[in-house]
mmCIF file with all atom_site columns, C-alpha atoms in Angstrom:
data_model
loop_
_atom_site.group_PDB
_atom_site.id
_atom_site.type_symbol
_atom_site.label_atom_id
_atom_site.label_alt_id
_atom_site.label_comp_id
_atom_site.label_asym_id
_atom_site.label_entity_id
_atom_site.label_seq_id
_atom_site.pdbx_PDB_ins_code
_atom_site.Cartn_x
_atom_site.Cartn_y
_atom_site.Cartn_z
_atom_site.occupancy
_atom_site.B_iso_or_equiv
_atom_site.pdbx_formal_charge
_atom_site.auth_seq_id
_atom_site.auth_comp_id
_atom_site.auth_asym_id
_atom_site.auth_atom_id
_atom_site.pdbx_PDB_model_num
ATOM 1  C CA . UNK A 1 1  ? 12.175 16.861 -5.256  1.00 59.00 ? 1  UNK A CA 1
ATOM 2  C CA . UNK A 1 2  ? 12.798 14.323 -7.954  1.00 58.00 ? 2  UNK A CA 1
ATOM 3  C CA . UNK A 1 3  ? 14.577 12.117 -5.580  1.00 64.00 ? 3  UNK A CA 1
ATOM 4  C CA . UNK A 1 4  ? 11.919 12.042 -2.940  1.00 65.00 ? 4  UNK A CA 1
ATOM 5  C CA . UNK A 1 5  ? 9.269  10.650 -5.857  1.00 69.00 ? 5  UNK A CA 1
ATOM 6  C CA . UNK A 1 6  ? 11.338 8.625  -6.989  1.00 89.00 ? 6  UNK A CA 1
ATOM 7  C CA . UNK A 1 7  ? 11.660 7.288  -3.229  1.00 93.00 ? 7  UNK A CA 1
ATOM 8  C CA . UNK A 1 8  ? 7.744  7.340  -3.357  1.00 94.00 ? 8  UNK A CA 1
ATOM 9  C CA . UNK A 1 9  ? 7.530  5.409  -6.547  1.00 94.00 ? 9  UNK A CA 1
ATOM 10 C CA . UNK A 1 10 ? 10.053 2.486  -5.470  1.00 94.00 ? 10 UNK A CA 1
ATOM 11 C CA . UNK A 1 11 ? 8.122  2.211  -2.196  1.00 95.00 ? 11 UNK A CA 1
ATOM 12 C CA . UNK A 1 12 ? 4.969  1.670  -3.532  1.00 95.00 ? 12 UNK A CA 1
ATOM 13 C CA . UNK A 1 13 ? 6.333  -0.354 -6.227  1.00 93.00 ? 13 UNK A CA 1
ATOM 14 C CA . UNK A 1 14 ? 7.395  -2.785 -3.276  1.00 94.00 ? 14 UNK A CA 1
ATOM 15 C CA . UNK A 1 15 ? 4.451  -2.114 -1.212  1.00 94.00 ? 15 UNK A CA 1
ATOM 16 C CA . UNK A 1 16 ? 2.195  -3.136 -4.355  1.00 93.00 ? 16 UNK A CA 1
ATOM 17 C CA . UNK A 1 17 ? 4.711  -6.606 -4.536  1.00 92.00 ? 17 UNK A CA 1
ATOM 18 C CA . UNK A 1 18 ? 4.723  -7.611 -0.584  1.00 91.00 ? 18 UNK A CA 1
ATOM 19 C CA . UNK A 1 19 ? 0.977  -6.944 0.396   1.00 91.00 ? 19 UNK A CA 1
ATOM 20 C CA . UNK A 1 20 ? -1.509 -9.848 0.537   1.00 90.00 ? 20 UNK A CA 1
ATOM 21 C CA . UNK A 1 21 ? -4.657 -9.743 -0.530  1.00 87.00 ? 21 UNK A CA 1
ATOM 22 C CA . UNK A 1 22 ? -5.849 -7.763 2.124   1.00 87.00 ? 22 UNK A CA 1
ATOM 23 C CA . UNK A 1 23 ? -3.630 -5.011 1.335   1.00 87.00 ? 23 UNK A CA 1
ATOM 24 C CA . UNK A 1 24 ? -1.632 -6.208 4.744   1.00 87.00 ? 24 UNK A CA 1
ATOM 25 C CA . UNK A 1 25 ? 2.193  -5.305 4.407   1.00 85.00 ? 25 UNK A CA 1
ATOM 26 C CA . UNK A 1 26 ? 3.978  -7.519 6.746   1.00 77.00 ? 26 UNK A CA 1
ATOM 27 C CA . UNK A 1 27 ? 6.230  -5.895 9.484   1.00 80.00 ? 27 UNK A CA 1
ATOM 28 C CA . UNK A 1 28 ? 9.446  -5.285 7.943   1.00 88.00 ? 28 UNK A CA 1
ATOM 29 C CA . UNK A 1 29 ? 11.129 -2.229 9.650   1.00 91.00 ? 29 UNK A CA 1
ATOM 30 C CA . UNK A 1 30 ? 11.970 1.149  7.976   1.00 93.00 ? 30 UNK A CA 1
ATOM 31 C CA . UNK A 1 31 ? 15.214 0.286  7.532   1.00 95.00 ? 31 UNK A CA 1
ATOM 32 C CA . UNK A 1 32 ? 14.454 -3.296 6.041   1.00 95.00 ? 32 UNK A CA 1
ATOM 33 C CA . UNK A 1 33 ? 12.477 -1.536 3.586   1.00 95.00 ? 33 UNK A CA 1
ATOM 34 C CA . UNK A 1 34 ? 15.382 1.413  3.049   1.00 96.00 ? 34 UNK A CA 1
ATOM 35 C CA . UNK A 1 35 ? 17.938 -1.958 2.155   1.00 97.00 ? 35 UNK A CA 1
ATOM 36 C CA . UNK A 1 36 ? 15.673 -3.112 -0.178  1.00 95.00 ? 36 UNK A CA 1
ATOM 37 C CA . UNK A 1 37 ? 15.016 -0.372 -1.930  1.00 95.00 ? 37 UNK A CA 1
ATOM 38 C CA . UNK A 1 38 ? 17.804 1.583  -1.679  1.00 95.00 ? 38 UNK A CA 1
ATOM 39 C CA . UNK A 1 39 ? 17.282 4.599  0.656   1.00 96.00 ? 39 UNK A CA 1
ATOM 40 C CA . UNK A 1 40 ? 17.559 5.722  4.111   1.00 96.00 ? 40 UNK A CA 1
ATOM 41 C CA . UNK A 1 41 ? 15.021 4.911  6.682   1.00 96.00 ? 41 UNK A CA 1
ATOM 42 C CA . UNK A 1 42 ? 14.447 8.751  7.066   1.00 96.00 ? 42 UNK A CA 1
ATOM 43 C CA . UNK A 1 43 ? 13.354 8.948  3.583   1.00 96.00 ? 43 UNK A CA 1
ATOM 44 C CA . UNK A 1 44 ? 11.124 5.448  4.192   1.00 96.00 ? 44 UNK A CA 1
ATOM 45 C CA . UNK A 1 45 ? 9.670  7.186  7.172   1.00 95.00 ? 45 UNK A CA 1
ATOM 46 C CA . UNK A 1 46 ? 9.144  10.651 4.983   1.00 95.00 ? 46 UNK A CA 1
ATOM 47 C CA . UNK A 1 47 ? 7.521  8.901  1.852   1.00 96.00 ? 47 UNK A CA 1
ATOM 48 C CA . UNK A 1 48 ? 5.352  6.256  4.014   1.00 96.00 ? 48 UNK A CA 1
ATOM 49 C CA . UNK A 1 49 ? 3.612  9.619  6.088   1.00 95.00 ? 49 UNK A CA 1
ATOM 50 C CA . UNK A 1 50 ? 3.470  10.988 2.862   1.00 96.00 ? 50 UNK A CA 1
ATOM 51 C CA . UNK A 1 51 ? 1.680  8.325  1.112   1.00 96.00 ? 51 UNK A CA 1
ATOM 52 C CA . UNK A 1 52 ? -0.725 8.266  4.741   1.00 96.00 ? 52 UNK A CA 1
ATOM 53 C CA . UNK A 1 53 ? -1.625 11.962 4.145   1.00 97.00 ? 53 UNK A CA 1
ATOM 54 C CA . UNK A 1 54 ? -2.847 11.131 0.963   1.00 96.00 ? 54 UNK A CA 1
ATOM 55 C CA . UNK A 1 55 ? -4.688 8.403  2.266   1.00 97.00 ? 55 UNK A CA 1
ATOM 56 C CA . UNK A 1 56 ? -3.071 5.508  0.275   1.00 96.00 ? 56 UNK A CA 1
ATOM 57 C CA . UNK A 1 57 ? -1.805 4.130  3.039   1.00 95.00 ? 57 UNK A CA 1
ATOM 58 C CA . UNK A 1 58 ? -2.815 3.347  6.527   1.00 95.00 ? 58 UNK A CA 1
ATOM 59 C CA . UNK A 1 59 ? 0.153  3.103  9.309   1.00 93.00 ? 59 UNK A CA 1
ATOM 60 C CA . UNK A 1 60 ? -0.527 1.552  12.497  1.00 87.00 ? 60 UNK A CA 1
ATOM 61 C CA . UNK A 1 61 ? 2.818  1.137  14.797  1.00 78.00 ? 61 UNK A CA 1
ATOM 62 C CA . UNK A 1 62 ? 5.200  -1.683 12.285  1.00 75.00 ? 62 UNK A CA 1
ATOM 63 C CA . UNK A 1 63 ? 2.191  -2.245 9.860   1.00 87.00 ? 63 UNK A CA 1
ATOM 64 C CA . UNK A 1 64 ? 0.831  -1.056 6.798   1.00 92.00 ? 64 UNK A CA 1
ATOM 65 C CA . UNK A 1 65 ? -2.006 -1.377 4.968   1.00 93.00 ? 65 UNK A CA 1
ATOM 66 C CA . UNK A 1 66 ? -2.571 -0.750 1.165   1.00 94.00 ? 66 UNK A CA 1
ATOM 67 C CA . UNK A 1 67 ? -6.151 1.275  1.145   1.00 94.00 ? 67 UNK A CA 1
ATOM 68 C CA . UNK A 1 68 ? -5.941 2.768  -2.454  1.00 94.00 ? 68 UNK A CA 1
ATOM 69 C CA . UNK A 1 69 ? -4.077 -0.361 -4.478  1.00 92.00 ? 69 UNK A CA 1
ATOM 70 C CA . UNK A 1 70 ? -4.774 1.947  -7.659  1.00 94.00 ? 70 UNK A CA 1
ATOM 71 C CA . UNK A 1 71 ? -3.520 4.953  -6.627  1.00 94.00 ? 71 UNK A CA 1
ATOM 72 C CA . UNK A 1 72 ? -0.447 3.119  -5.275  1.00 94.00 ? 72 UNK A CA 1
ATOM 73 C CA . UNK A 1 73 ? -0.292 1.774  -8.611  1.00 93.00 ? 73 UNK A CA 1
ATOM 74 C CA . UNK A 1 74 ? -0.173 5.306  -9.888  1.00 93.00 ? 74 UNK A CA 1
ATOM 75 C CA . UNK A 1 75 ? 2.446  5.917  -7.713  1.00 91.00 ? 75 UNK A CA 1
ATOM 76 C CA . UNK A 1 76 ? 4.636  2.983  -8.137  1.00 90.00 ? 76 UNK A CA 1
ATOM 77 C CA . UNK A 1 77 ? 4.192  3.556  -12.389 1.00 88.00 ? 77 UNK A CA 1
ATOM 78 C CA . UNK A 1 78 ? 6.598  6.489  -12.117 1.00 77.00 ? 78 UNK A CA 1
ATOM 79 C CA . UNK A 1 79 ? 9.028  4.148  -11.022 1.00 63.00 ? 79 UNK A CA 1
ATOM 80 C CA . UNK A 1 80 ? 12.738 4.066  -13.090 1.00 56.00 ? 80 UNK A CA 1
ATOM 81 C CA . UNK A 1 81 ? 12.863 0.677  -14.956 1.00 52.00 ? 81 UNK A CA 1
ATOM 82 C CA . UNK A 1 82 ? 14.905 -1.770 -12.746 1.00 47.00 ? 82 UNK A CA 1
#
């Protein structure tokens, strides 16, 4: 649905913003990360195991870790304008 990638987009949008150089995302919770960018945590959780399937992401327990920056980047570029 258009909602769910614009979901994706936002997340990786913030994902891209909070990761260090390492691609490490520190542990903020799903529903930190639903607050801050404006969804549920169910939808978090959906679009994060999406975004693993595809191999962008890793998940391990609280963290994540950026593998493929530019197709996050890809991702994050269908954004809406803030």
């Amino acid at each position: 649905s258009v909602a769910h990638l614009n979901t994706i987009a936002r997340l990786a949008h913030l994902l891209l913003e909070i990761s260090d150089e390492k691609g490490v995302v520190c542990e903020l919770t799903r529903e930190e990360i639903g607050q801050i960018i404006g969804v549920t945590p169910e939808s978090v959780s959906r679009s994060l195991h999406q975004l693993a399937r595809e191999g962008v992401i890793a998940l391990d327990k609280r963290r994540i870790r950026v593998v493929m920056a530019q197709r996050l980047e890809e991702h994050a570029a269908l954004s809406d304008p803030v």
